[in-house]
Amino acid sequence: MVSAVEFRIDRRSGVATYLQIVQQVQQALRLGILVEGDRLPTAAQVAATTKVNPNTTLKAYRELEREGLVEPRPGLGTFVSRTLARPESAADARLRAELRSWVDRARAEGLDREDVQALVNSALADRFPDV
């Protein structure tokens, strides 16, 4: 099955484009959006939707392969070989609902995606300083 992942590249973030792709695949694996056996979009498909050089996507896919998360199948594409998702628990569902509610309040207060991301990143840095 072809994955439903759609890459979003932020050229102002200061994060290398290939790393943004790697991070987005890792996040999709953690959230269960991507599962074992899913096929990632081809480099040409990613280039068409994001205007990223196909070699950049290939670099990201090589990094994901090095991490053991995907495997290339010549002539077929690149496939997810393992997940990062944890079994969903009641706590996860409750926290996700609370987070959605918080994001809704932030949007109602006029914050845009970048504002919300900055707040989340700041809170994460405060609580996970060693990362």
Tab-separated table of C-alpha atoms in Angstrom:
chain	number	residue	atom	x	y	z
A	1	MET	CA	0.000	0.000	0.000
A	2	VAL	CA	1.251	3.494	-0.824
A	3	SER	CA	1.544	5.627	2.285
A	4	ALA	CA	-0.630	8.615	3.004
A	5	VAL	CA	2.334	10.674	4.200
A	6	GLU	CA	2.626	14.120	2.643
A	7	PHE	CA	5.859	15.954	3.299
A	8	ARG	CA	5.826	19.622	4.304
A	9	ILE	CA	9.130	21.424	3.889
A	10	ASP	CA	9.817	24.595	5.862
A	11	ARG	CA	12.646	26.346	4.045
A	12	ARG	CA	12.942	28.917	6.873
A	13	SER	CA	13.385	26.398	9.679
A	14	GLY	CA	17.154	26.101	9.488
A	15	VAL	CA	16.784	22.305	9.461
A	16	ALA	CA	18.254	20.575	6.416
A	17	THR	CA	15.547	19.483	3.989
A	18	TYR	CA	16.556	15.829	4.057
A	19	LEU	CA	16.369	15.873	7.878
A	20	GLN	CA	12.872	17.338	7.713
A	21	ILE	CA	11.853	14.353	5.569
A	22	VAL	CA	13.544	11.933	7.989
A	23	GLN	CA	11.822	13.568	10.981
A	24	GLN	CA	8.427	13.533	9.288
A	25	VAL	CA	8.734	9.823	8.460
A	26	GLN	CA	9.815	9.091	12.041
A	27	GLN	CA	6.837	11.051	13.371
A	28	ALA	CA	4.454	9.214	11.031
A	29	LEU	CA	5.928	5.925	12.271
A	30	ARG	CA	5.454	6.953	15.915
A	31	LEU	CA	1.856	7.993	15.315
A	32	GLY	CA	0.998	4.863	13.342
A	33	ILE	CA	0.300	6.850	10.175
A	34	LEU	CA	2.955	4.717	8.500
A	35	VAL	CA	3.052	1.012	9.271
A	36	GLU	CA	5.237	-1.888	8.286
A	37	GLY	CA	4.807	-2.668	4.593
A	38	ASP	CA	3.714	0.820	3.499
A	39	ARG	CA	5.488	2.181	0.442
A	40	LEU	CA	6.923	5.679	0.712
A	41	PRO	CA	6.373	8.134	-2.137
A	42	THR	CA	9.032	8.010	-4.824
A	43	ALA	CA	11.668	10.725	-4.972
A	44	ALA	CA	9.967	12.007	-8.129
A	45	GLN	CA	6.592	12.190	-6.355
A	46	VAL	CA	8.132	14.077	-3.430
A	47	ALA	CA	9.877	16.449	-5.864
A	48	ALA	CA	6.603	17.128	-7.665
A	49	THR	CA	4.731	18.027	-4.477
A	50	THR	CA	7.474	19.842	-2.541
A	51	LYS	CA	9.878	21.173	-5.207
A	52	VAL	CA	12.684	19.294	-3.429
A	53	ASN	CA	15.507	17.851	-5.497
A	54	PRO	CA	14.969	14.073	-5.836
A	55	ASN	CA	18.513	13.482	-4.544
A	56	THR	CA	17.523	15.150	-1.265
A	57	THR	CA	14.690	12.665	-0.807
A	58	LEU	CA	17.010	9.793	-1.689
A	59	LYS	CA	19.462	11.026	0.965
A	60	ALA	CA	16.640	11.039	3.522
A	61	TYR	CA	15.569	7.538	2.517
A	62	ARG	CA	19.179	6.295	2.837
A	63	GLU	CA	19.304	7.727	6.376
A	64	LEU	CA	16.019	5.991	7.227
A	65	GLU	CA	17.433	2.770	5.780
A	66	ARG	CA	20.571	3.177	7.911
A	67	GLU	CA	18.279	3.479	10.961
A	68	GLY	CA	16.543	0.241	9.948
A	69	LEU	CA	13.181	1.915	9.403
A	70	VAL	CA	12.815	1.403	5.650
A	71	GLU	CA	14.165	-0.879	2.970
A	72	PRO	CA	14.543	-0.220	-0.736
A	73	ARG	CA	13.183	-2.850	-3.115
A	74	PRO	CA	14.729	-2.315	-6.553
A	75	GLY	CA	12.077	-1.594	-9.132
A	76	LEU	CA	9.331	-1.449	-6.504
A	77	GLY	CA	10.135	1.461	-4.197
A	78	THR	CA	11.044	2.105	-0.578
A	79	PHE	CA	9.023	0.301	2.060
A	80	VAL	CA	8.579	0.698	5.811
A	81	SER	CA	10.339	-2.186	7.536
A	82	ARG	CA	9.446	-1.406	11.160
A	83	THR	CA	7.300	0.910	13.189
A	84	LEU	CA	8.091	3.254	16.044
A	85	ALA	CA	4.496	3.293	17.306
A	86	ARG	CA	3.741	2.152	20.805
A	87	PRO	CA	0.539	0.264	21.476
A	88	GLU	CA	-2.088	2.937	22.111
A	89	SER	CA	-3.138	3.231	25.706
A	90	ALA	CA	-5.965	5.035	27.443
A	91	ALA	CA	-3.426	7.609	28.668
A	92	ASP	CA	-2.307	8.301	25.094
A	93	ALA	CA	-5.892	8.820	23.957
A	94	ARG	CA	-6.632	11.179	26.875
A	95	LEU	CA	-3.436	13.185	26.299
A	96	ARG	CA	-4.103	13.420	22.568
A	97	ALA	CA	-7.609	14.749	23.274
A	98	GLU	CA	-6.219	17.308	25.731
A	99	LEU	CA	-3.582	18.395	23.239
A	100	ARG	CA	-6.175	18.794	20.472
A	101	SER	CA	-8.276	20.901	22.819
A	102	TRP	CA	-5.234	23.050	23.676
A	103	VAL	CA	-4.414	23.538	19.989
A	104	ASP	CA	-8.044	24.528	19.320
A	105	ARG	CA	-7.801	27.156	22.101
A	106	ALA	CA	-4.493	28.441	20.697
A	107	ARG	CA	-6.057	28.821	17.238
A	108	ALA	CA	-9.084	30.576	18.743
A	109	GLU	CA	-6.647	33.022	20.374
A	110	GLY	CA	-5.230	33.812	16.924
A	111	LEU	CA	-2.049	31.742	16.986
A	112	ASP	CA	-0.975	30.215	13.689
A	113	ARG	CA	0.814	26.906	13.116
A	114	GLU	CA	4.282	28.427	13.550
A	115	ASP	CA	3.265	30.128	16.818
A	116	VAL	CA	1.899	26.864	18.199
A	117	GLN	CA	4.996	24.967	17.057
A	118	ALA	CA	7.237	27.525	18.777
A	119	LEU	CA	5.291	27.161	22.043
A	120	VAL	CA	5.431	23.369	21.886
A	121	ASN	CA	9.154	23.410	21.079
A	122	SER	CA	9.775	25.777	23.982
A	123	ALA	CA	7.851	23.560	26.410
A	124	LEU	CA	9.698	20.472	25.170
A	125	ALA	CA	13.057	22.197	25.590
A	126	ASP	CA	12.095	23.160	29.156
A	127	ARG	CA	11.015	19.640	30.102
A	128	PHE	CA	13.565	17.615	28.071
A	129	PRO	CA	16.728	19.729	28.334
A	130	ASP	CA	19.109	16.850	27.625
A	131	VAL	CA	17.718	16.091	24.183
